[in-house]
Short mmCIF file of C-alpha atoms in Angstrom, two decimals:
data_model
loop_
_atom_site.label_atom_id
_atom_site.label_comp_id
_atom_site.label_asym_id
_atom_site.label_seq_id
_atom_site.Cartn_x
_atom_site.Cartn_y
_atom_site.Cartn_z
CA UNK A 8 -97.24 45.44 18.97
CA UNK A 9 -95.06 48.61 18.56
CA UNK A 10 -91.98 48.48 21.37
CA UNK A 11 -90.05 51.80 21.15
CA UNK A 12 -86.92 51.21 22.88
CA UNK A 13 -84.93 48.51 21.42
CA UNK A 14 -82.18 47.14 23.28
CA UNK A 15 -80.45 44.26 22.08
CA UNK A 16 -79.92 41.35 24.46
CA UNK A 17 -76.19 41.42 25.12
CA UNK A 18 -75.79 37.78 26.47
CA UNK A 19 -73.25 38.50 29.05
CA UNK A 20 -75.37 38.70 32.21
CA UNK A 21 -76.58 35.72 34.09
CA UNK A 22 -78.43 35.21 37.26
CA UNK A 23 -77.73 32.15 39.36
CA UNK A 24 -79.98 30.65 42.10
CA UNK A 25 -77.78 28.63 44.54
CA UNK A 26 -79.22 25.88 46.94
CA UNK A 27 -82.40 28.22 47.40
CA UNK A 28 -84.60 26.57 50.29
CA UNK A 29 -87.76 28.04 52.13
CA UNK A 30 -89.40 26.30 55.21
CA UNK A 31 -92.17 27.53 57.19
CA UNK A 32 -91.81 26.15 60.47
CA UNK A 33 -91.20 22.32 60.30
CA UNK A 34 -92.64 22.38 56.89
CA UNK A 35 -90.22 22.43 54.31
CA UNK A 36 -91.48 24.12 50.92
CA UNK A 37 -88.47 24.29 48.81
CA UNK A 38 -85.09 22.80 49.20
CA UNK A 39 -81.75 22.85 47.23
CA UNK A 40 -83.46 24.72 44.20
CA UNK A 41 -80.34 25.39 41.73
CA UNK A 42 -81.22 27.64 38.78
CA UNK A 43 -79.02 29.26 36.27
CA UNK A 44 -80.96 32.11 34.03
CA UNK A 45 -79.39 33.76 30.98
CA UNK A 46 -80.46 36.92 30.01
CA UNK A 47 -82.84 36.88 26.73
CA UNK A 48 -84.32 33.65 27.72
CA UNK A 49 -87.79 32.44 28.60
CA UNK A 50 -87.60 30.35 31.61
CA UNK A 51 -90.95 28.58 32.61
CA UNK A 52 -91.46 27.22 35.88
CA UNK A 53 -94.04 24.03 35.79
CA UNK A 54 -95.30 21.73 38.32
CA UNK A 55 -98.47 20.71 39.83
CA UNK A 56 -100.51 22.80 42.67
CA UNK A 57 -98.55 22.90 45.83
CA UNK A 58 -95.10 22.24 44.41
CA UNK A 59 -93.93 25.42 45.55
CA UNK A 60 -94.34 27.43 42.58
CA UNK A 61 -95.66 30.62 44.26
CA UNK A 62 -93.26 30.23 47.22
CA UNK A 63 -90.29 30.56 44.78
CA UNK A 64 -91.56 33.58 43.32
CA UNK A 65 -91.65 35.13 46.84
CA UNK A 66 -88.24 33.73 47.60
CA UNK A 67 -86.61 35.16 44.52
CA UNK A 68 -88.42 38.63 45.73
CA UNK A 69 -86.95 37.87 49.32
CA UNK A 70 -90.71 38.17 50.63
CA UNK A 71 -89.90 34.96 52.58
CA UNK A 72 -86.94 34.14 54.65
CA UNK A 73 -84.78 31.89 52.49
CA UNK A 74 -81.63 29.74 52.88
CA UNK A 75 -79.03 30.04 49.76
CA UNK A 76 -78.43 33.12 47.50
CA UNK A 77 -79.16 34.60 44.39
CA UNK A 78 -76.42 36.14 42.49
CA UNK A 79 -76.45 38.24 39.46
CA UNK A 80 -73.29 38.11 37.45
CA UNK A 81 -71.86 40.17 34.61
CA UNK A 82 -69.78 37.22 32.96
CA UNK A 83 -67.79 39.74 30.86
CA UNK A 84 -66.11 41.02 33.97
CA UNK A 85 -67.26 38.63 36.50
CA UNK A 86 -68.61 41.73 38.50
CA UNK A 87 -71.74 41.33 40.94
CA UNK A 88 -74.31 43.77 40.80
CA UNK A 89 -77.71 44.39 42.63
CA UNK A 90 -80.25 42.44 40.87
CA UNK A 91 -83.51 44.68 39.89
CA UNK A 92 -86.57 42.47 39.44
CA UNK A 93 -89.91 43.38 37.86
CA UNK A 94 -92.50 41.36 38.98
CA UNK A 95 -96.14 40.76 37.47
CA UNK A 96 -98.52 39.03 39.80
CA UNK A 97 -101.12 36.82 38.88
CA UNK A 98 -103.91 39.52 40.04
CA UNK A 99 -104.01 42.49 42.33
CA UNK A 100 -106.47 43.21 45.38
CA UNK A 101 -108.95 45.56 43.64
CA UNK A 102 -112.56 45.06 44.16
CA UNK A 103 -115.56 46.84 42.56
CA UNK A 104 -115.70 50.37 42.94
CA UNK A 105 -112.24 51.29 43.88
CA UNK A 106 -111.55 54.94 43.39
CA UNK A 107 -108.04 53.79 41.62
CA UNK A 108 -107.10 54.94 38.11
CA UNK A 109 -104.35 53.41 36.06
CA UNK A 110 -102.57 56.61 36.65
CA UNK A 111 -102.89 56.15 40.43
CA UNK A 112 -101.78 52.70 40.52
CA UNK A 113 -98.63 53.29 38.47
CA UNK A 114 -97.58 56.41 40.20
CA UNK A 115 -98.28 54.91 43.66
CA UNK A 116 -95.35 52.33 42.88
CA UNK A 117 -93.20 54.12 40.80
CA UNK A 118 -93.30 57.95 42.16
CA UNK A 119 -93.03 60.13 45.10
CA UNK A 120 -95.54 62.61 44.09
CA UNK A 121 -98.70 61.97 46.18
CA UNK A 122 -101.59 60.69 43.87
CA UNK A 123 -103.91 62.53 45.97
CA UNK A 124 -102.94 65.92 44.83
CA UNK A 125 -103.66 67.21 41.27
CA UNK A 126 -102.02 65.02 38.62
CA UNK A 127 -98.60 65.77 37.86
CA UNK A 128 -98.26 66.43 34.17
CA UNK A 129 -94.60 65.22 33.71
CA UNK A 130 -95.60 62.04 35.43
CA UNK A 131 -98.79 61.64 33.66
CA UNK A 132 -96.84 62.01 30.32
CA UNK A 133 -93.99 59.53 31.38
CA UNK A 134 -96.75 56.71 32.50
CA UNK A 135 -98.36 57.20 29.18
CA UNK A 136 -95.34 56.69 27.16
CA UNK A 137 -94.70 53.43 29.20
CA UNK A 138 -98.20 52.14 28.50
CA UNK A 139 -97.61 53.03 24.81
CA UNK A 140 -95.15 50.29 24.62
CA UNK A 141 -98.16 47.70 25.20
CA UNK A 142 -100.67 49.72 23.56
CA UNK A 143 -102.26 50.79 26.67
CA UNK A 144 -101.79 54.41 26.71
CA UNK A 145 -105.60 55.02 26.38
CA UNK A 146 -106.16 53.25 29.65
CA UNK A 147 -104.55 55.58 31.76
CA UNK A 148 -107.71 57.37 33.08
CA UNK A 149 -109.49 54.20 33.33
CA UNK A 150 -110.74 52.88 36.81
CA UNK A 151 -108.46 49.83 37.54
CA UNK A 152 -111.36 47.81 38.57
CA UNK A 153 -113.02 48.04 35.02
CA UNK A 154 -110.39 46.70 33.12
CA UNK A 155 -110.53 43.50 31.40
CA UNK A 156 -108.24 40.92 32.57
CA UNK A 157 -106.03 41.36 29.69
CA UNK A 158 -105.94 45.12 30.03
CA UNK A 159 -104.83 44.80 33.70
CA UNK A 160 -102.09 42.32 32.66
CA UNK A 161 -100.48 44.72 30.22
CA UNK A 162 -100.79 47.67 32.78
CA UNK A 163 -98.92 45.64 35.09
CA UNK A 164 -96.34 44.52 32.48
CA UNK A 165 -95.73 48.13 31.78
CA UNK A 166 -95.18 48.94 35.26
CA UNK A 167 -93.12 46.23 35.84
CA UNK A 168 -90.57 46.79 33.11
CA UNK A 169 -90.45 50.61 33.70
CA UNK A 170 -87.27 50.81 35.60
CA UNK A 171 -85.58 48.46 33.50
CA UNK A 172 -85.18 45.45 35.56
CA UNK A 173 -82.78 42.52 34.57
CA UNK A 174 -85.12 39.97 35.66
CA UNK A 175 -88.92 39.59 34.87
CA UNK A 176 -90.97 37.42 37.13
CA UNK A 177 -94.23 36.44 35.97
CA UNK A 178 -97.06 34.78 37.41
CA UNK A 179 -98.93 33.62 34.56
CA UNK A 180 -102.78 34.90 34.80
CA UNK A 181 -105.30 32.16 35.38
CA UNK A 182 -108.52 33.67 35.27
CA UNK A 183 -110.10 36.52 33.34
CA UNK A 184 -108.37 36.31 30.26
CA UNK A 185 -109.69 34.32 27.06
CA UNK A 186 -107.69 32.43 24.60
CA UNK A 187 -106.81 35.39 22.52
CA UNK A 188 -105.57 37.32 25.30
CA UNK A 189 -103.45 34.50 26.53
CA UNK A 190 -102.14 34.34 22.94
CA UNK A 191 -101.29 37.95 23.15
CA UNK A 192 -99.80 37.85 26.63
CA UNK A 193 -97.28 35.19 25.60
CA UNK A 194 -96.50 37.08 22.17
CA UNK A 195 -95.73 40.21 24.19
CA UNK A 196 -93.49 38.44 26.79
CA UNK A 197 -91.41 36.83 23.86
CA UNK A 198 -91.14 40.15 22.31
CA UNK A 199 -89.98 41.35 25.43
CA UNK A 200 -87.50 38.72 25.71
CA UNK A 201 -85.76 39.52 22.46
CA UNK A 202 -85.88 43.24 22.29
CA UNK A 203 -85.10 44.16 26.10
CA UNK A 204 -81.78 43.34 28.04
CA UNK A 205 -83.53 40.97 30.40
CA UNK A 206 -84.27 37.33 31.51
CA UNK A 207 -87.78 36.18 32.19
CA UNK A 208 -89.16 33.54 34.64
CA UNK A 209 -92.58 32.66 34.15
CA UNK A 210 -94.71 30.55 36.53
CA UNK A 211 -96.79 28.60 34.13
CA UNK A 212 -100.10 26.64 34.45
CA UNK A 213 -100.70 25.91 30.46
CA UNK A 214 -98.33 23.33 29.32
CA UNK A 215 -99.42 23.96 25.76
CA UNK A 216 -98.03 27.67 25.87
CA UNK A 217 -95.02 26.55 27.44
CA UNK A 218 -94.54 24.05 24.84
CA UNK A 219 -94.88 26.61 22.20
CA UNK A 220 -92.52 29.52 23.59
CA UNK A 221 -90.24 28.54 26.57
CA UNK A 222 -86.54 28.14 25.95
CA UNK A 223 -85.84 26.41 29.18
CA UNK A 224 -88.26 24.56 31.42
CA UNK A 225 -88.13 23.70 35.17
CA UNK A 226 -90.12 21.13 36.48
CA UNK A 227 -90.61 21.71 40.15
CA UNK A 228 -91.76 19.86 43.18
CA UNK A 229 -90.03 21.03 46.27
CA UNK A 230 -86.83 20.67 44.38
CA UNK A 231 -85.87 20.79 40.83
CA UNK A 232 -87.13 17.45 39.40
CA UNK A 233 -85.92 18.05 35.82
CA UNK A 234 -84.78 21.02 33.96
CA UNK A 235 -83.71 21.41 30.25
CA UNK A 236 -85.28 22.38 26.76
CA UNK A 237 -88.77 21.63 26.23
CA UNK A 238 -88.16 18.38 24.65
CA UNK A 239 -85.98 17.29 27.30
CA UNK A 240 -88.32 17.88 30.22
CA UNK A 241 -91.64 16.87 28.42
CA UNK A 242 -90.40 13.61 27.41
CA UNK A 243 -88.76 12.52 30.81
CA UNK A 244 -89.93 10.21 32.92
CA UNK A 245 -90.25 12.87 36.08
CA UNK A 246 -92.56 14.72 33.81
CA UNK A 247 -94.77 11.93 33.05
CA UNK A 248 -95.12 10.83 36.66
CA UNK A 249 -95.97 14.49 37.90
CA UNK A 250 -98.57 15.05 35.40
CA UNK A 251 -99.76 11.58 35.33
CA UNK A 252 -100.87 11.86 38.99
CA UNK A 253 -102.40 15.07 38.38
CA UNK A 254 -104.62 13.69 35.58
CA UNK A 255 -105.73 10.84 37.91
CA UNK A 256 -106.27 13.43 40.87
CA UNK A 257 -108.65 15.71 38.60
CA UNK A 258 -110.58 12.55 37.25
CA UNK A 259 -111.05 11.30 41.04
CA UNK A 260 -112.34 15.11 41.82
CA UNK A 261 -114.42 15.35 38.81
CA UNK A 262 -115.68 11.66 39.01
CA UNK B 20 -136.63 83.85 64.93
CA UNK B 21 -133.37 81.98 65.43
CA UNK B 22 -129.91 83.60 65.48
CA UNK B 23 -127.87 81.43 63.05
CA UNK B 24 -124.49 82.74 64.54
CA UNK B 25 -125.51 83.20 68.22
CA UNK B 26 -123.65 79.94 69.13
CA UNK B 27 -120.24 81.51 68.25
CA UNK B 28 -120.61 84.10 71.12
CA UNK B 29 -119.51 81.41 73.57
CA UNK B 30 -115.85 80.56 74.03
CA UNK B 31 -116.43 76.83 74.47
CA UNK B 32 -118.28 76.77 71.11
CA UNK B 33 -115.73 78.56 69.16
CA UNK B 34 -113.15 76.04 70.58
CA UNK B 35 -115.18 73.15 69.53
CA UNK B 36 -115.62 74.30 65.99
CA UNK B 37 -111.86 74.85 65.95
CA UNK B 38 -111.15 71.47 67.10
CA UNK B 39 -113.93 70.15 64.91
CA UNK B 40 -111.93 71.86 61.85
CA UNK B 41 -108.83 70.09 62.75
CA UNK B 42 -110.13 66.60 63.70
CA UNK B 43 -112.54 65.81 60.83
CA UNK B 44 -109.91 66.70 57.92
CA UNK B 45 -107.68 64.19 59.79
CA UNK B 46 -110.22 61.61 60.17
CA UNK B 47 -111.09 61.89 56.46
CA UNK B 48 -107.68 61.40 55.51
CA UNK B 49 -106.80 58.38 57.46
CA UNK B 50 -110.28 56.84 56.78
CA UNK B 51 -109.39 56.67 52.91
CA UNK B 52 -106.45 54.42 53.87
CA UNK B 53 -108.32 52.73 56.69
CA UNK B 54 -111.08 51.76 54.21
CA UNK B 55 -108.49 50.78 51.43
CA UNK B 56 -106.86 48.53 53.84
CA UNK B 57 -109.87 46.85 55.11
CA UNK B 58 -108.79 48.00 58.68
CA UNK B 59 -112.22 49.05 59.87
CA UNK B 60 -111.97 46.32 62.68
CA UNK B 61 -108.75 47.19 63.67
CA UNK B 62 -109.35 50.91 64.26
CA UNK B 63 -112.60 49.95 66.05
CA UNK B 64 -110.50 47.52 68.44
CA UNK B 65 -108.07 50.40 68.95
CA UNK B 66 -110.69 53.05 70.00
CA UNK B 67 -111.85 50.28 72.57
CA UNK B 68 -108.63 49.95 73.88
CA UNK B 69 -108.76 53.38 75.21
CA UNK B 70 -110.69 52.10 78.12
CA UNK B 71 -107.78 49.34 78.83
CA UNK B 72 -105.40 52.42 78.48
CA UNK B 73 -107.17 54.74 80.93
CA UNK B 74 -107.32 51.69 83.43
CA UNK B 75 -103.80 51.06 83.07
CA UNK B 76 -102.79 54.68 84.06
CA UNK B 77 -105.51 54.54 86.99
CA UNK B 78 -103.63 51.32 88.46
CA UNK B 79 -100.11 53.16 88.09
CA UNK B 80 -101.53 56.28 89.93
CA UNK B 81 -100.99 58.53 86.76
CA UNK B 82 -102.37 62.14 86.94
CA UNK B 83 -102.78 62.31 83.10
CA UNK B 84 -104.21 59.15 81.85
CA UNK B 85 -103.95 60.49 78.20
CA UNK B 86 -100.23 59.43 78.24
CA UNK B 87 -101.16 55.79 79.50
CA UNK B 88 -103.56 55.62 76.88
CA UNK B 89 -101.27 56.64 73.87
CA UNK B 90 -98.66 54.24 75.11
CA UNK B 91 -101.01 51.31 75.50
CA UNK B 92 -102.65 51.98 72.24
CA UNK B 93 -99.56 52.01 70.51
CA UNK B 94 -98.43 48.73 71.89
CA UNK B 95 -101.79 47.46 71.22
CA UNK B 96 -101.61 48.46 67.23
CA UNK B 97 -98.11 46.99 67.04
CA UNK B 98 -99.44 43.84 68.72
CA UNK B 99 -102.52 43.68 66.26
CA UNK B 100 -100.25 44.37 62.97
CA UNK B 101 -97.71 41.59 64.21
CA UNK B 102 -100.48 39.12 64.56
CA UNK B 103 -102.43 39.96 61.32
CA UNK B 104 -99.26 39.76 59.29
CA UNK B 105 -98.99 36.05 60.47
CA UNK B 106 -102.20 34.99 58.79
CA UNK B 107 -102.70 31.87 60.78
CA UNK B 108 -106.67 32.24 61.59
CA UNK B 109 -108.85 34.79 60.34
CA UNK B 110 -107.77 38.40 61.22
CA UNK B 111 -111.11 39.55 62.15
CA UNK B 112 -111.73 36.95 64.85
CA UNK B 113 -108.44 37.48 66.29
CA UNK B 114 -108.80 41.36 66.59
CA UNK B 115 -112.35 40.79 67.99
CA UNK B 116 -111.00 38.53 70.66
CA UNK B 117 -107.88 40.96 71.46
CA UNK B 118 -110.44 43.91 71.73
CA UNK B 119 -113.30 42.31 73.70
CA UNK B 120 -110.31 41.01 76.14
CA UNK B 121 -109.02 44.50 76.68
CA UNK B 122 -112.32 46.22 76.96
CA UNK B 123 -113.22 43.65 79.35
CA UNK B 124 -110.18 44.07 81.45
CA UNK B 125 -110.48 47.74 81.20
CA UNK B 126 -114.14 48.00 82.35
CA UNK B 127 -113.47 45.68 85.29
CA UNK B 128 -110.56 47.79 86.71
CA UNK B 129 -112.43 50.97 86.00
CA UNK B 130 -115.72 49.69 87.76
CA UNK B 131 -113.92 48.37 90.76
CA UNK B 132 -115.47 50.07 93.88
CA UNK B 133 -118.42 51.29 91.87
CA UNK B 134 -116.74 54.27 90.22
CA UNK B 135 -117.22 53.75 86.59
CA UNK B 136 -119.72 56.79 86.11
CA UNK B 137 -116.59 58.95 86.62
CA UNK B 138 -115.26 57.50 83.28
CA UNK B 139 -118.46 57.32 81.38
CA UNK B 140 -118.14 60.50 79.54
CA UNK B 141 -115.41 59.02 77.44
CA UNK B 142 -118.01 56.72 75.93
CA UNK B 143 -119.80 59.51 74.03
CA UNK B 144 -117.24 62.09 74.01
CA UNK B 145 -117.56 65.82 75.02
CA UNK B 146 -116.16 68.00 72.38
CA UNK B 147 -117.66 71.32 74.22
CA UNK B 148 -114.95 70.64 76.96
CA UNK B 149 -111.89 71.09 74.89
CA UNK B 150 -109.41 73.73 76.09
CA UNK B 151 -107.05 76.02 73.87
CA UNK B 152 -103.91 74.16 75.12
CA UNK B 153 -105.59 70.86 73.76
CA UNK B 154 -106.33 72.19 70.68
CA UNK B 155 -102.70 72.93 70.26
CA UNK B 156 -102.01 69.52 70.61
CA UNK B 157 -104.26 68.66 67.93
CA UNK B 158 -102.65 71.23 65.57
CA UNK B 159 -99.31 69.60 66.14
CA UNK B 160 -100.56 65.95 65.41
CA UNK B 161 -102.56 67.63 62.38
CA UNK B 162 -99.30 69.06 60.78
CA UNK B 163 -97.18 65.76 61.19
CA UNK B 164 -100.18 63.93 59.65
CA UNK B 165 -100.19 65.95 56.61
CA UNK B 166 -96.35 65.53 56.36
CA UNK B 167 -96.67 61.84 56.75
CA UNK B 168 -99.38 61.78 54.10
CA UNK B 169 -97.39 63.51 51.56
CA UNK B 170 -94.36 61.43 51.88
CA UNK B 171 -96.09 58.24 52.75
CA UNK B 172 -99.36 58.04 50.98
CA UNK B 173 -97.94 56.34 47.63
CA UNK B 174 -96.32 53.76 49.73
CA UNK B 175 -99.22 53.00 51.87
CA UNK B 176 -101.30 52.78 48.52
CA UNK B 177 -99.06 50.69 46.93
CA UNK B 178 -98.72 48.50 49.63
CA UNK B 179 -102.59 48.24 49.93
CA UNK B 180 -102.74 47.21 46.40
CA UNK B 181 -100.09 44.21 46.35
CA UNK B 182 -97.49 43.70 49.13
CA UNK B 183 -95.23 41.59 47.03
CA UNK B 184 -95.10 43.94 44.22
CA UNK B 185 -94.46 46.78 46.63
CA UNK B 186 -91.34 44.89 48.02
CA UNK B 187 -90.30 44.49 44.46
CA UNK B 188 -90.21 48.11 44.13
CA UNK B 189 -88.07 48.48 47.36
CA UNK B 190 -90.99 50.00 49.33
CA UNK B 191 -90.44 49.56 52.98
CA UNK B 192 -93.67 47.37 53.67
CA UNK B 193 -93.50 46.40 57.24
CA UNK B 194 -91.91 49.87 58.29
CA UNK B 195 -94.88 51.53 56.41
CA UNK B 196 -97.42 49.33 57.90
CA UNK B 197 -96.19 50.15 61.35
CA UNK B 198 -96.11 53.87 61.15
CA UNK B 199 -99.56 53.99 59.83
CA UNK B 200 -100.86 51.82 62.79
CA UNK B 201 -98.68 54.04 65.25
CA UNK B 202 -100.44 57.10 63.56
CA UNK B 203 -103.89 55.76 63.51
CA UNK B 204 -103.34 54.77 67.30
CA UNK B 205 -101.93 58.49 68.30
CA UNK B 206 -104.77 60.29 66.55
CA UNK B 207 -107.74 58.04 67.87
CA UNK B 208 -106.35 58.38 71.50
CA UNK B 209 -105.92 62.14 71.10
CA UNK B 210 -109.28 62.70 70.04
CA UNK B 211 -111.24 60.03 71.72
CA UNK B 212 -112.05 62.44 74.68
CA UNK B 213 -113.83 64.58 72.41
CA UNK B 214 -115.37 62.37 69.94
CA UNK B 215 -116.15 59.21 72.35
CA UNK B 216 -115.28 55.60 72.19
CA UNK B 217 -118.71 54.58 70.67
CA UNK B 218 -118.76 56.53 67.76
CA UNK B 219 -114.92 57.32 67.00
CA UNK B 220 -114.67 54.56 64.24
CA UNK B 221 -117.95 55.73 62.56
CA UNK B 222 -116.28 59.27 62.10
CA UNK B 223 -113.16 57.37 60.64
CA UNK B 224 -115.11 55.23 58.31
CA UNK B 225 -118.07 56.94 57.10
CA UNK B 226 -116.62 59.97 55.11
CA UNK B 227 -114.20 57.73 53.26
CA UNK B 228 -116.83 54.91 52.75
CA UNK B 229 -119.43 57.69 51.26
CA UNK B 230 -116.47 59.16 48.90
CA UNK B 231 -115.69 55.71 47.73
CA UNK B 232 -119.17 55.34 46.31
CA UNK B 233 -118.83 58.17 43.94
CA UNK B 234 -115.13 58.44 43.43
CA UNK B 235 -113.32 57.28 40.27
CA UNK B 236 -109.70 58.08 41.36
CA UNK B 237 -107.51 59.09 44.34
CA UNK B 238 -108.16 62.82 43.91
CA UNK B 239 -111.64 62.61 44.06
CA UNK B 240 -111.87 60.16 46.86
CA UNK B 241 -109.77 62.55 49.17
CA UNK B 242 -111.71 65.52 48.14
CA UNK B 243 -115.18 63.96 48.88
CA UNK B 244 -113.87 62.39 52.12
CA UNK B 245 -112.61 65.77 53.21
CA UNK B 246 -115.75 67.59 52.23
CA UNK B 247 -118.00 64.87 53.82
CA UNK B 248 -116.05 64.95 56.89
CA UNK B 249 -115.89 68.63 57.65
CA UNK B 250 -119.44 69.10 56.35
CA UNK B 251 -121.05 66.53 58.85
CA UNK B 252 -118.62 67.87 61.66
CA UNK B 253 -119.51 71.44 61.31
CA UNK B 254 -123.27 71.00 60.59
CA UNK B 255 -123.56 68.21 63.56
CA UNK B 256 -121.80 70.68 66.02
CA UNK B 257 -124.56 73.50 64.95
CA UNK B 258 -127.46 71.23 64.96
CA UNK B 259 -126.39 69.73 68.32
CA UNK B 260 -126.29 73.19 69.82
CA UNK B 261 -129.74 74.21 68.51
CA UNK B 262 -131.46 70.91 69.39
CA UNK B 263 -129.67 70.29 72.69
CA UNK B 264 -128.10 66.82 71.50
CA UNK B 265 -124.66 65.28 72.21
CA UNK B 266 -122.54 66.76 69.37
CA UNK B 267 -120.54 63.27 68.60
CA UNK B 268 -123.93 61.44 67.68
CA UNK B 269 -125.32 64.38 65.75
CA UNK B 270 -121.87 64.24 63.69
CA UNK B 271 -122.37 60.56 62.89
CA UNK B 272 -126.15 60.53 62.12
CA UNK B 273 -125.28 63.23 59.63
CA UNK B 274 -122.29 61.35 58.12
CA UNK B 275 -124.51 58.32 57.77
CA UNK B 276 -127.32 60.15 56.04
CA UNK B 277 -124.48 61.19 53.59
CA UNK B 278 -123.39 57.45 53.13
CA UNK B 279 -126.86 56.30 52.39
CA UNK B 280 -127.31 59.20 49.69
CA UNK B 281 -123.97 58.47 48.14
CA UNK B 282 -124.72 54.59 47.90
CA UNK B 283 -127.94 55.23 46.42
CA UNK B 284 -126.56 57.64 44.04
CA UNK B 285 -123.64 55.18 43.12
CA UNK B 286 -125.73 52.41 42.66
CA UNK B 287 -127.73 54.30 40.03
CA UNK B 288 -124.52 55.44 37.96
#
């Protein structure tokens, strides 16, 4: 993978999530979530289905009403800034035959020049350069609905980091990507981590990859049950109890 | 021997042609986004709400029911938007319920005293009755729609692809949703007299749906939608003149034929 712009992580930025809570009516989905995220680190959020992982993503993006706050701090001089977030969803709403090319997709999100007018040369070249970062430049004129899961993920990644976010929020793809694709996905994000000045939060469903790549693991179930290094979390009694019951659930369902 | 330009000798035919040349491109543009956002039900319900809008105007003793129609439709559109953003039950069911309810109320009021025949023209529409002043209204809304489309289409498109990603890129999701709903409401209400409640949705959906069958990107999508829409409009008008059939239905028949043709062509590809 040839990443062009190489910006070393500065180690001075951090993102603090304080007492974050989300409720839908009477139902409490998240409460008292406290996270401290350093730039240049890959933070994996794990937990069983319904633990509030995707709600956490929406809360960080301010897509749902929340309690608590999110701070973005420069520890060098203590100044707060606006936090720019790049977000990569699990999938997007594109069905078969949608008349949308990769150029249309990215230009719609990132530029004002209307995509229904003849292609703008400058924008086209800019998008191409961004796609090159992920070896996806040749996809620019492809129809989005014809991309493979891995290709789409690369396009969405380049779109997410285009405006140099300080936090990259990723929902790990669950379908349409084979084992090689997953390997590539994780390699790409660990490369991003060390070569861009950003922190990464990854919602993950695959404990094997988390074990291999994450710097910090957060076990979530309504609130943070346990967080720390891979070793600390994976060997904790909380981890055992959450994932033990999940295997039983699975066993009951399949039995 | 038929004289192929004789229809232009009549002032009402020239007005009708002008109106069609304004309405069909508008419908082609809006249709692309209505189909993208899967709002076919929404625009259909909106069309039907015209009856209620007229009824409200009649109840309040208004001279010009267009105003009550527009106001009611905008309120109705915002309400539908609000309900469908809270995805509590399936949206199409809720929209159907609201739509049938408002149609029923409209029909009940308008048919009181056996007077409904006075309003039945609005069901099929009559493009031949359009006046020069009414054409100017259409020109005004045409210009504003084009401006809105140039400034807002990327946002609308981004939102239809993924709301949360759009939000993360600082796109005003709710505002754009509401503006679009209001615009659709306005255009549907201002053209419903000429096009008719029963077929307005077909005119909105068919050109875009046909274009979608054969397009690979947004430029082709818009271009084909425009061509199909204007073509069915103009040809429909001319054919209806020579065959003495109502114009609206004739336009829809032609648009449907185009749809089936592009469907077959798209599948072969």
